[in-house]
């Protein structure tokens, strides 16, 4: 009988000049309660900060909350940095205020999924469990 | 899929060890996960890594939640780096007893160290372990050591009175306190307050800091002989970076003291003895005792009898152990056949 000790590790962070972290905290709490280890970075991180933390913490997935409107610049930059550091097996998902029309280009640049307002936390938990298999 | 990133992310443990020894942070991080998850093959990895370790000096930081450990750690690391050392930080937060999940928030406070080369930070949850550290902590120390870190700083979970495991894994233990947590009677209690090589009164700009220093001083002066290391009591204001240089100086002094007196080696020998004992115990329990014990697991009927006072748990325990010993004596070689 081998005990399964593998844990899902997720980074939850805020990119750029954006002071609203309630959503990020709610998601963190939901993932914690789903048995995951959540590394919370706090506010105002640069794509470089997030990439570095994700690599050091060896997370399976990065969840970025962004409500500032800068998603088209910051998210592709993060994906690019992960690639440059040979860490693009770490998945990136985003949530917050991101217009529907912006989603397909973001996905093309490496963002795995975008979750808008009103998404149930169970849906995100389920998505993470499926995507990191 | 043939990009090196994909390969490194999923490559074999030994390849990761080679890459880690060459300085790859990604490989270092992957290895830590491997050890933490107790992935098959991790003991082979540890065997290999051990011969590359032995150079790092390990410092532990412990204290109640909210005393400023993470912030202090951030500045201590920066100061040590300024003096030319390479730093590894392990920051531990509790795991949930219900879901096993964890919210790892220590990094949030470590903003100075974030983009410093030569400083590596890893957050870990206790994964159900009591005592202030996680089971894997001692092995992660060895990986960071092999990676080439000069100092490894460990921040325990926020501690109460009894989480003293940090002193078993570290060479200098720092106990952080703040004004306003209680009177001198709390300082006299056994446990965490006994394990400090250095005491820090953080948030020293708050009322009651001087009094706390005096109280700690009075109580500790009662117990130390003069030729021994007398734990200094340092005042800091971590958020303003006050007192940090002096604290780092004391850490270095303590290291010199241990080396000068030949105590560092003794400490390390004692630690490895303890570690071997723990590993032997764990292996015996997992590989021998648990398989033997299986047939004697207490039945629901028996539990009911015990709860209703028709039997007592002490006699039942003795019966189980007697059965195991008897079975073992019958068949000392075929342990796996025992109880069948």
Short mmCIF file of C-alpha atoms in Angstrom, two decimals:
data_model
loop_
_atom_site.label_atom_id
_atom_site.label_comp_id
_atom_site.label_asym_id
_atom_site.label_seq_id
_atom_site.Cartn_x
_atom_site.Cartn_y
_atom_site.Cartn_z
CA UNK A 1 0.00 0.00 0.00
CA UNK A 2 1.67 3.21 -1.18
CA UNK A 3 0.36 6.39 0.35
CA UNK A 4 -0.24 9.12 -2.20
CA UNK A 5 1.57 12.16 -0.91
CA UNK A 6 1.57 14.26 -4.03
CA UNK A 7 0.07 17.68 -3.49
CA UNK A 8 -1.22 20.15 -6.04
CA UNK A 9 0.64 23.44 -5.65
CA UNK A 10 -0.86 26.63 -7.02
CA UNK A 11 0.41 30.21 -7.09
CA UNK A 12 -2.25 32.87 -6.69
CA UNK A 13 -1.09 36.38 -7.41
CA UNK A 14 -1.89 39.87 -8.56
CA UNK A 15 -0.12 41.44 -11.52
CA UNK A 16 0.53 45.13 -11.96
CA UNK A 17 -1.01 48.19 -10.39
CA UNK A 18 -4.19 46.70 -9.01
CA UNK A 19 -5.15 46.88 -5.36
CA UNK A 20 -8.19 44.63 -5.31
CA UNK A 21 -7.36 41.27 -3.80
CA UNK A 22 -10.69 40.02 -2.47
CA UNK A 23 -11.21 37.73 -5.45
CA UNK A 24 -7.69 36.35 -5.16
CA UNK A 25 -8.25 35.63 -1.48
CA UNK A 26 -11.58 33.87 -2.11
CA UNK A 27 -9.98 31.67 -4.77
CA UNK A 28 -7.02 30.94 -2.47
CA UNK A 29 -9.38 29.87 0.28
CA UNK A 30 -11.38 27.64 -2.08
CA UNK A 31 -8.25 25.93 -3.37
CA UNK A 32 -6.93 25.45 0.16
CA UNK A 33 -10.22 23.84 1.12
CA UNK A 34 -9.91 21.58 -1.92
CA UNK A 35 -6.68 20.24 -0.40
CA UNK A 36 -4.22 22.24 -2.48
CA UNK A 37 -1.17 24.16 -1.30
CA UNK A 38 -1.63 27.79 -2.25
CA UNK A 39 1.32 30.16 -2.43
CA UNK A 40 -0.09 33.66 -2.19
CA UNK A 41 2.15 36.43 -3.50
CA UNK A 42 0.21 39.51 -2.50
CA UNK A 43 -0.32 42.66 -4.53
CA UNK A 44 1.52 44.53 -7.28
CA UNK A 45 3.82 41.88 -8.63
CA UNK A 46 5.55 42.13 -11.98
CA UNK A 47 5.48 39.26 -14.51
CA UNK A 48 9.14 38.71 -13.63
CA UNK A 49 8.28 38.38 -9.90
CA UNK A 50 5.51 35.88 -10.61
CA UNK A 51 7.64 33.77 -12.96
CA UNK A 52 10.44 33.64 -10.44
CA UNK A 53 8.17 32.70 -7.53
CA UNK A 54 6.40 30.05 -9.62
CA UNK A 55 9.71 28.41 -10.52
CA UNK A 56 11.12 28.52 -6.97
CA UNK A 57 7.90 27.15 -5.52
CA UNK A 58 7.56 24.56 -8.30
CA UNK A 59 3.83 25.15 -8.64
CA UNK A 60 1.69 23.19 -11.08
CA UNK A 61 -0.36 26.21 -12.02
CA UNK A 62 -0.42 30.01 -11.75
CA UNK A 63 -3.72 31.80 -11.14
CA UNK A 64 -3.60 35.53 -11.86
CA UNK A 65 -6.29 37.92 -10.73
CA UNK A 66 -6.35 41.07 -12.78
CA UNK A 67 -8.91 43.87 -12.77
CA UNK A 68 -6.84 46.76 -14.05
CA UNK A 69 -7.27 46.25 -17.78
CA UNK A 70 -3.58 45.54 -18.31
CA UNK A 71 -4.15 41.85 -19.00
CA UNK A 72 -3.23 42.12 -22.69
CA UNK A 73 0.26 43.30 -21.78
CA UNK A 74 1.03 41.52 -18.52
CA UNK A 75 -0.32 38.00 -19.11
CA UNK A 76 1.52 37.38 -22.42
CA UNK A 77 4.67 38.77 -20.78
CA UNK A 78 4.33 36.24 -17.96
CA UNK A 79 3.82 33.37 -20.43
CA UNK A 80 6.85 34.52 -22.41
CA UNK A 81 9.02 34.64 -19.27
CA UNK A 82 7.96 31.11 -18.32
CA UNK A 83 8.94 29.94 -21.79
CA UNK A 84 12.32 31.67 -21.62
CA UNK A 85 12.99 30.00 -18.27
CA UNK A 86 12.01 26.57 -19.61
CA UNK A 87 9.04 26.49 -17.28
CA UNK A 88 6.08 26.70 -19.66
CA UNK A 89 4.83 23.35 -18.38
CA UNK A 90 3.48 25.51 -15.53
CA UNK A 91 -0.07 26.38 -16.61
CA UNK A 92 -1.44 29.92 -16.40
CA UNK A 93 -5.08 30.78 -15.76
CA UNK A 94 -6.58 34.21 -15.20
CA UNK A 95 -9.61 35.73 -13.58
CA UNK A 96 -11.07 39.16 -13.00
CA UNK A 97 -12.33 41.72 -15.47
CA UNK A 98 -11.27 40.48 -18.90
CA UNK A 99 -13.55 41.25 -21.90
CA UNK A 100 -14.73 38.19 -23.86
CA UNK A 101 -13.09 39.42 -27.08
CA UNK A 102 -9.68 39.43 -25.38
CA UNK A 103 -9.89 35.80 -24.35
CA UNK A 104 -9.02 34.04 -27.66
CA UNK A 105 -5.81 36.07 -28.24
CA UNK A 106 -4.75 35.47 -24.61
CA UNK A 107 -5.30 31.74 -25.07
CA UNK A 108 -3.21 31.82 -28.20
CA UNK A 109 -0.37 33.42 -26.25
CA UNK A 110 -0.39 30.67 -23.63
CA UNK A 111 -3.13 31.42 -21.10
CA UNK A 112 -4.92 28.15 -20.42
CA UNK A 113 -8.29 29.54 -19.34
CA UNK A 114 -10.00 32.75 -18.27
CA UNK A 115 -12.66 32.81 -15.55
CA UNK A 116 -14.92 35.82 -15.40
CA UNK A 117 -17.06 37.24 -12.59
CA UNK A 118 -19.69 34.84 -11.30
CA UNK A 119 -17.63 31.70 -11.90
CA UNK A 120 -18.29 29.11 -9.19
CA UNK A 121 -15.17 28.22 -7.21
CA UNK A 122 -16.00 24.51 -7.67
CA UNK A 123 -15.66 25.02 -11.40
CA UNK A 124 -12.14 26.41 -10.99
CA UNK A 125 -11.15 23.62 -8.59
CA UNK A 126 -12.41 21.05 -11.06
CA UNK A 127 -10.64 22.74 -13.97
CA UNK A 128 -7.32 22.76 -12.10
CA UNK A 129 -7.65 19.10 -11.13
CA UNK A 130 -8.29 18.17 -14.75
CA UNK A 131 -5.70 20.38 -16.43
CA UNK A 132 -2.69 19.41 -14.32
CA UNK A 133 -3.11 15.67 -14.79
CA UNK B 1 7.54 18.65 -26.72
CA UNK B 2 11.24 18.45 -27.52
CA UNK B 3 12.03 21.80 -25.95
CA UNK B 4 14.41 21.47 -23.05
CA UNK B 5 11.91 23.02 -20.64
CA UNK B 6 9.48 20.18 -21.07
CA UNK B 7 12.31 17.72 -20.66
CA UNK B 8 13.70 19.30 -17.49
CA UNK B 9 10.23 19.56 -15.96
CA UNK B 10 9.67 15.86 -16.37
CA UNK B 11 13.19 14.48 -16.47
CA UNK B 12 14.54 11.66 -14.32
CA UNK B 13 15.56 12.28 -10.71
CA UNK B 14 19.26 11.70 -11.39
CA UNK B 15 19.23 14.11 -14.33
CA UNK B 16 17.67 16.66 -12.01
CA UNK B 17 20.45 16.10 -9.45
CA UNK B 18 23.09 16.71 -12.14
CA UNK B 19 21.33 19.86 -13.35
CA UNK B 20 20.83 21.08 -9.79
CA UNK B 21 24.52 20.62 -8.98
CA UNK B 22 25.30 22.67 -12.10
CA UNK B 23 23.19 25.49 -10.69
CA UNK B 24 19.74 25.05 -12.24
CA UNK B 25 17.10 26.62 -9.99
CA UNK B 26 14.35 24.82 -11.90
CA UNK B 27 15.99 21.45 -11.18
CA UNK B 28 16.47 22.42 -7.52
CA UNK B 29 12.76 23.26 -7.23
CA UNK B 30 11.70 20.03 -8.97
CA UNK B 31 13.92 18.00 -6.61
CA UNK B 32 12.43 19.64 -3.53
CA UNK B 33 8.95 18.66 -4.73
CA UNK B 34 10.15 15.12 -5.40
CA UNK B 35 11.48 14.80 -1.85
CA UNK B 36 8.45 16.48 -0.31
CA UNK B 37 6.05 14.17 -2.15
CA UNK B 38 8.20 11.14 -1.23
CA UNK B 39 8.13 10.15 -4.89
CA UNK B 40 9.59 6.70 -5.56
CA UNK B 41 13.32 7.14 -6.12
CA UNK B 42 13.63 10.03 -3.68
CA UNK B 43 15.75 8.03 -1.24
CA UNK B 44 18.24 7.33 -4.04
CA UNK B 45 18.33 11.06 -4.75
CA UNK B 46 19.04 11.80 -1.08
CA UNK B 47 21.86 9.26 -1.00
CA UNK B 48 23.51 11.02 -3.92
CA UNK B 49 22.93 14.54 -2.65
CA UNK B 50 24.28 13.83 0.82
CA UNK B 51 27.89 13.66 -0.41
CA UNK B 52 27.57 17.16 -1.88
CA UNK B 53 26.19 18.68 1.31
CA UNK B 54 27.80 19.64 4.63
CA UNK B 55 28.88 23.21 3.98
CA UNK B 56 25.79 25.20 4.87
CA UNK B 57 25.07 26.70 8.26
CA UNK B 58 21.45 26.35 9.36
CA UNK B 59 19.60 29.05 11.29
CA UNK B 60 16.05 28.66 12.63
CA UNK B 61 13.58 31.40 13.40
CA UNK B 62 10.60 30.61 15.59
CA UNK B 63 7.95 32.48 17.56
CA UNK B 64 4.22 33.08 17.85
CA UNK B 65 2.09 33.97 14.79
CA UNK B 66 2.30 37.64 13.92
CA UNK B 67 5.56 38.35 15.75
CA UNK B 68 7.21 39.42 12.49
CA UNK B 69 9.26 36.33 11.64
CA UNK B 70 8.87 36.60 7.86
CA UNK B 71 9.68 40.31 7.76
CA UNK B 72 12.69 39.78 10.00
CA UNK B 73 13.82 36.85 7.87
CA UNK B 74 13.61 39.03 4.76
CA UNK B 75 16.03 41.59 6.23
CA UNK B 76 18.36 39.04 7.84
CA UNK B 77 18.73 37.36 4.44
CA UNK B 78 19.51 40.69 2.75
CA UNK B 79 22.15 41.49 5.38
CA UNK B 80 23.80 38.07 5.06
CA UNK B 81 23.79 38.43 1.29
CA UNK B 82 25.40 41.89 1.64
CA UNK B 83 28.21 40.13 3.48
CA UNK B 84 28.70 37.85 0.49
CA UNK B 85 26.78 34.74 1.53
CA UNK B 86 24.38 32.71 -0.59
CA UNK B 87 21.04 32.15 1.14
CA UNK B 88 18.30 29.54 1.05
CA UNK B 89 15.06 30.18 2.93
CA UNK B 90 12.48 27.58 3.93
CA UNK B 91 9.25 29.16 5.16
CA UNK B 92 6.75 26.84 6.78
CA UNK B 93 3.04 27.39 7.30
CA UNK B 94 0.46 24.97 8.73
CA UNK B 95 -1.56 22.51 6.66
CA UNK B 96 -5.26 21.94 7.25
CA UNK B 97 -6.08 19.00 9.55
CA UNK B 98 -9.30 18.56 7.54
CA UNK B 99 -8.34 18.86 3.87
CA UNK B 100 -4.53 18.78 3.90
CA UNK B 101 -4.58 22.06 1.97
CA UNK B 102 -2.55 25.08 2.99
CA UNK B 103 -2.34 28.83 2.53
CA UNK B 104 1.34 29.70 2.26
CA UNK B 105 1.63 33.40 2.92
CA UNK B 106 5.14 33.96 4.25
CA UNK B 107 6.47 35.12 0.89
CA UNK B 108 4.06 38.00 0.95
CA UNK B 109 6.30 39.69 3.56
CA UNK B 110 9.55 38.83 1.85
CA UNK B 111 9.62 41.68 -0.62
CA UNK B 112 13.27 42.75 -0.25
CA UNK B 113 14.65 39.34 -1.11
CA UNK B 114 12.27 38.71 -4.01
CA UNK B 115 14.56 39.58 -6.88
CA UNK B 116 17.92 39.01 -5.26
CA UNK B 117 20.13 36.53 -7.00
CA UNK B 118 21.68 34.05 -4.59
CA UNK B 119 18.57 34.07 -2.40
CA UNK B 120 16.19 31.17 -2.94
CA UNK B 121 12.88 30.96 -1.09
CA UNK B 122 10.67 27.92 -0.77
CA UNK B 123 7.33 27.81 1.06
CA UNK B 124 6.30 24.50 2.58
CA UNK B 125 3.27 23.34 4.51
CA UNK B 126 3.66 21.13 7.58
CA UNK B 127 1.73 18.36 5.77
CA UNK B 128 0.19 17.27 9.05
CA UNK B 129 3.42 17.21 11.05
CA UNK B 130 3.39 18.71 14.55
CA UNK B 131 6.43 20.34 16.09
CA UNK B 132 6.67 23.40 13.84
CA UNK B 133 8.38 21.88 10.79
CA UNK B 134 7.40 19.44 8.07
CA UNK B 135 8.84 15.93 7.83
CA UNK B 136 10.69 16.84 4.63
CA UNK B 137 12.37 19.94 6.08
CA UNK B 138 15.58 18.15 7.08
CA UNK B 139 15.98 16.73 3.60
CA UNK B 140 15.20 20.03 1.86
CA UNK B 141 17.97 21.55 4.00
CA UNK B 142 20.38 19.01 2.50
CA UNK B 143 19.29 19.82 -1.07
CA UNK B 144 19.81 23.55 -0.55
CA UNK B 145 23.14 22.75 1.07
CA UNK B 146 24.23 20.68 -1.92
CA UNK B 147 23.04 23.46 -4.23
CA UNK B 148 25.73 25.63 -2.64
CA UNK B 149 23.91 27.80 -0.13
CA UNK B 150 26.11 29.13 2.71
CA UNK B 151 23.24 29.88 5.05
CA UNK B 152 19.88 28.16 5.23
CA UNK B 153 17.25 30.06 7.15
CA UNK B 154 14.20 28.21 8.38
CA UNK B 155 11.04 29.93 9.50
CA UNK B 156 8.79 27.65 11.54
CA UNK B 157 5.02 27.86 11.66
CA UNK B 158 3.76 30.35 14.20
CA UNK B 159 4.54 28.50 17.42
CA UNK B 160 2.90 28.28 20.81
CA UNK B 161 4.80 26.79 23.72
CA UNK B 162 5.82 23.29 22.70
CA UNK B 163 6.99 23.28 19.05
CA UNK B 164 10.70 22.74 19.54
CA UNK B 165 11.66 20.61 16.52
CA UNK B 166 13.43 23.56 14.92
CA UNK B 167 16.33 23.26 17.39
CA UNK B 168 16.93 19.68 16.24
CA UNK B 169 17.54 20.76 12.65
CA UNK B 170 19.36 24.04 13.14
CA UNK B 171 22.67 25.23 14.49
CA UNK B 172 21.50 28.61 15.71
CA UNK B 173 17.92 28.95 16.93
CA UNK B 174 16.37 32.39 17.20
CA UNK B 175 13.22 32.83 19.28
CA UNK B 176 11.20 35.93 18.37
CA UNK B 177 8.92 37.54 20.89
CA UNK B 178 6.96 40.78 20.95
CA UNK B 179 5.71 43.02 23.76
CA UNK B 180 2.20 42.40 25.05
CA UNK B 181 1.91 38.62 24.98
CA UNK B 182 2.07 37.96 28.71
CA UNK B 183 4.07 38.40 31.87
CA UNK B 184 7.37 36.89 33.04
CA UNK B 185 5.64 33.66 34.07
CA UNK B 186 5.26 32.82 30.36
CA UNK B 187 9.03 33.20 29.95
CA UNK B 188 9.69 30.76 32.82
CA UNK B 189 7.76 27.97 31.13
CA UNK B 190 9.58 25.03 29.60
CA UNK B 191 9.50 24.53 25.83
CA UNK B 192 9.99 27.15 23.14
CA UNK B 193 11.43 29.73 25.56
CA UNK B 194 14.26 27.34 26.39
CA UNK B 195 15.54 26.66 22.89
CA UNK B 196 16.81 30.08 21.82
CA UNK B 197 20.51 30.70 21.20
CA UNK B 198 19.46 34.24 20.47
CA UNK B 199 16.31 36.00 21.64
CA UNK B 200 14.72 38.75 19.64
CA UNK B 201 12.24 41.25 20.96
CA UNK B 202 10.69 42.46 17.71
CA UNK B 203 8.33 45.44 17.36
CA UNK B 204 10.66 47.05 19.88
CA UNK B 205 9.12 50.45 19.16
CA UNK B 206 5.96 49.31 20.94
CA UNK B 207 5.22 49.89 24.61
CA UNK B 208 6.60 47.27 26.96
CA UNK B 209 9.61 46.25 24.85
CA UNK B 210 12.21 47.30 27.43
CA UNK B 211 10.29 45.58 30.16
CA UNK B 212 10.14 42.36 28.12
CA UNK B 213 13.91 42.49 27.52
CA UNK B 214 14.48 42.95 31.26
CA UNK B 215 12.17 40.08 32.13
CA UNK B 216 13.85 37.70 29.70
CA UNK B 217 17.25 38.83 30.95
CA UNK B 218 16.41 38.30 34.61
CA UNK B 219 15.00 34.85 34.05
CA UNK B 220 17.82 33.67 31.81
CA UNK B 221 20.66 34.99 33.93
CA UNK B 222 19.39 32.64 36.65
CA UNK B 223 20.30 29.57 34.68
CA UNK B 224 23.52 30.01 32.68
CA UNK B 225 27.06 29.27 33.74
CA UNK B 226 29.54 31.91 32.65
CA UNK B 227 31.69 29.75 30.34
CA UNK B 228 28.65 28.79 28.29
CA UNK B 229 27.11 30.77 25.47
CA UNK B 230 24.80 33.29 27.07
CA UNK B 231 21.86 33.92 24.70
CA UNK B 232 21.84 37.60 23.81
CA UNK B 233 18.55 39.46 23.75
CA UNK B 234 18.27 41.69 20.69
CA UNK B 235 15.76 44.43 20.03
CA UNK B 236 14.54 44.82 16.47
CA UNK B 237 11.92 46.71 14.48
CA UNK B 238 11.81 44.48 11.42
CA UNK B 239 9.55 46.71 9.34
CA UNK B 240 12.06 49.58 9.73
CA UNK B 241 15.08 47.29 9.43
CA UNK B 242 16.28 48.38 12.88
CA UNK B 243 18.56 46.05 14.83
CA UNK B 244 19.02 43.65 11.92
CA UNK B 245 22.76 44.21 11.42
CA UNK B 246 23.36 43.62 15.14
CA UNK B 247 21.24 40.46 15.01
CA UNK B 248 23.21 39.08 12.06
CA UNK B 249 26.42 39.83 13.96
CA UNK B 250 25.15 37.69 16.86
CA UNK B 251 24.28 34.86 14.47
CA UNK B 252 27.85 34.94 13.15
CA UNK B 253 29.21 35.16 16.72
CA UNK B 254 27.24 32.09 17.71
CA UNK B 255 28.55 30.21 14.70
CA UNK B 256 32.13 31.15 15.63
CA UNK B 257 31.48 30.10 19.21
CA UNK B 258 30.21 26.67 18.14
CA UNK B 259 33.12 26.13 15.77
CA UNK B 260 35.69 27.44 18.29
CA UNK B 261 34.51 25.11 21.04
CA UNK B 262 34.21 22.15 18.69
CA UNK B 263 30.50 22.08 19.39
CA UNK B 264 29.32 22.34 15.79
CA UNK B 265 30.64 18.91 15.00
CA UNK B 266 29.08 17.42 18.16
CA UNK B 267 25.80 19.06 17.28
CA UNK B 268 25.88 17.60 13.79
CA UNK B 269 26.79 14.14 15.07
CA UNK B 270 23.93 14.20 17.56
CA UNK B 271 21.56 15.35 14.86
CA UNK B 272 22.52 12.63 12.43
CA UNK B 273 22.21 10.02 15.17
CA UNK B 274 18.71 11.26 15.91
CA UNK B 275 17.88 11.30 12.22
CA UNK B 276 19.06 7.71 11.69
CA UNK B 277 17.07 6.56 14.72
CA UNK B 278 13.94 8.22 13.36
CA UNK B 279 14.43 6.71 9.92
CA UNK B 280 15.03 3.25 11.37
CA UNK B 281 11.92 3.57 13.52
CA UNK B 282 9.81 4.75 10.61
CA UNK B 283 11.07 1.94 8.37
CA UNK B 284 10.48 -0.71 11.05
CA UNK B 285 6.98 0.55 11.67
CA UNK B 286 6.06 0.84 7.99
CA UNK B 287 7.72 -2.27 6.66
CA UNK B 288 7.53 -4.71 9.59
CA UNK B 289 5.12 -3.67 12.33
CA UNK B 290 2.21 -2.50 10.20
CA UNK B 291 2.07 -5.67 8.07
CA UNK B 292 2.27 -7.84 11.21
CA UNK B 293 -0.28 -5.76 13.09
CA UNK B 294 -2.85 -6.00 10.32
CA UNK B 295 -4.59 -9.22 11.53
CA UNK B 296 -4.93 -7.86 15.06
CA UNK B 297 -6.73 -4.65 14.23
CA UNK B 298 -9.40 -4.06 16.81
CA UNK B 299 -12.86 -5.05 15.60
CA UNK B 300 -15.96 -2.93 15.85
CA UNK B 301 -17.48 -5.45 18.27
CA UNK B 302 -14.42 -5.19 20.50
CA UNK B 303 -14.51 -1.38 20.37
CA UNK B 304 -18.14 -1.50 21.41
CA UNK B 305 -17.23 -3.75 24.34
CA UNK B 306 -14.55 -1.32 25.42
CA UNK B 307 -16.81 1.72 25.21
CA UNK B 308 -19.50 -0.14 27.23
CA UNK B 309 -16.87 -1.08 29.85
CA UNK B 310 -17.15 -4.82 29.25
CA UNK B 311 -13.41 -4.76 28.48
CA UNK B 312 -10.64 -2.26 29.11
CA UNK B 313 -8.30 -0.81 26.44
CA UNK B 314 -5.14 -1.62 28.44
CA UNK B 315 -5.73 -5.38 28.48
CA UNK B 316 -6.62 -5.30 24.79
CA UNK B 317 -3.36 -3.50 23.99
CA UNK B 318 -1.37 -6.08 25.96
CA UNK B 319 -3.12 -8.92 24.13
CA UNK B 320 -2.33 -7.42 20.73
CA UNK B 321 1.34 -6.89 21.58
CA UNK B 322 1.62 -10.40 23.10
CA UNK B 323 0.18 -11.87 19.89
CA UNK B 324 2.63 -9.92 17.73
CA UNK B 325 5.62 -10.97 19.83
CA UNK B 326 4.48 -14.59 19.82
CA UNK B 327 3.98 -14.55 16.06
CA UNK B 328 7.37 -12.97 15.58
CA UNK B 329 9.07 -15.61 17.74
CA UNK B 330 7.35 -18.40 15.84
CA UNK B 331 8.65 -17.14 12.55
CA UNK B 332 11.46 -14.63 12.96
CA UNK B 333 12.60 -14.94 9.36
CA UNK B 334 9.36 -15.03 7.49
CA UNK B 335 8.03 -11.78 8.81
CA UNK B 336 5.56 -11.51 5.96
CA UNK B 337 4.02 -14.85 6.88
CA UNK B 338 3.30 -13.81 10.41
CA UNK B 339 -0.33 -13.66 11.40
CA UNK B 340 -1.52 -15.58 8.34
#
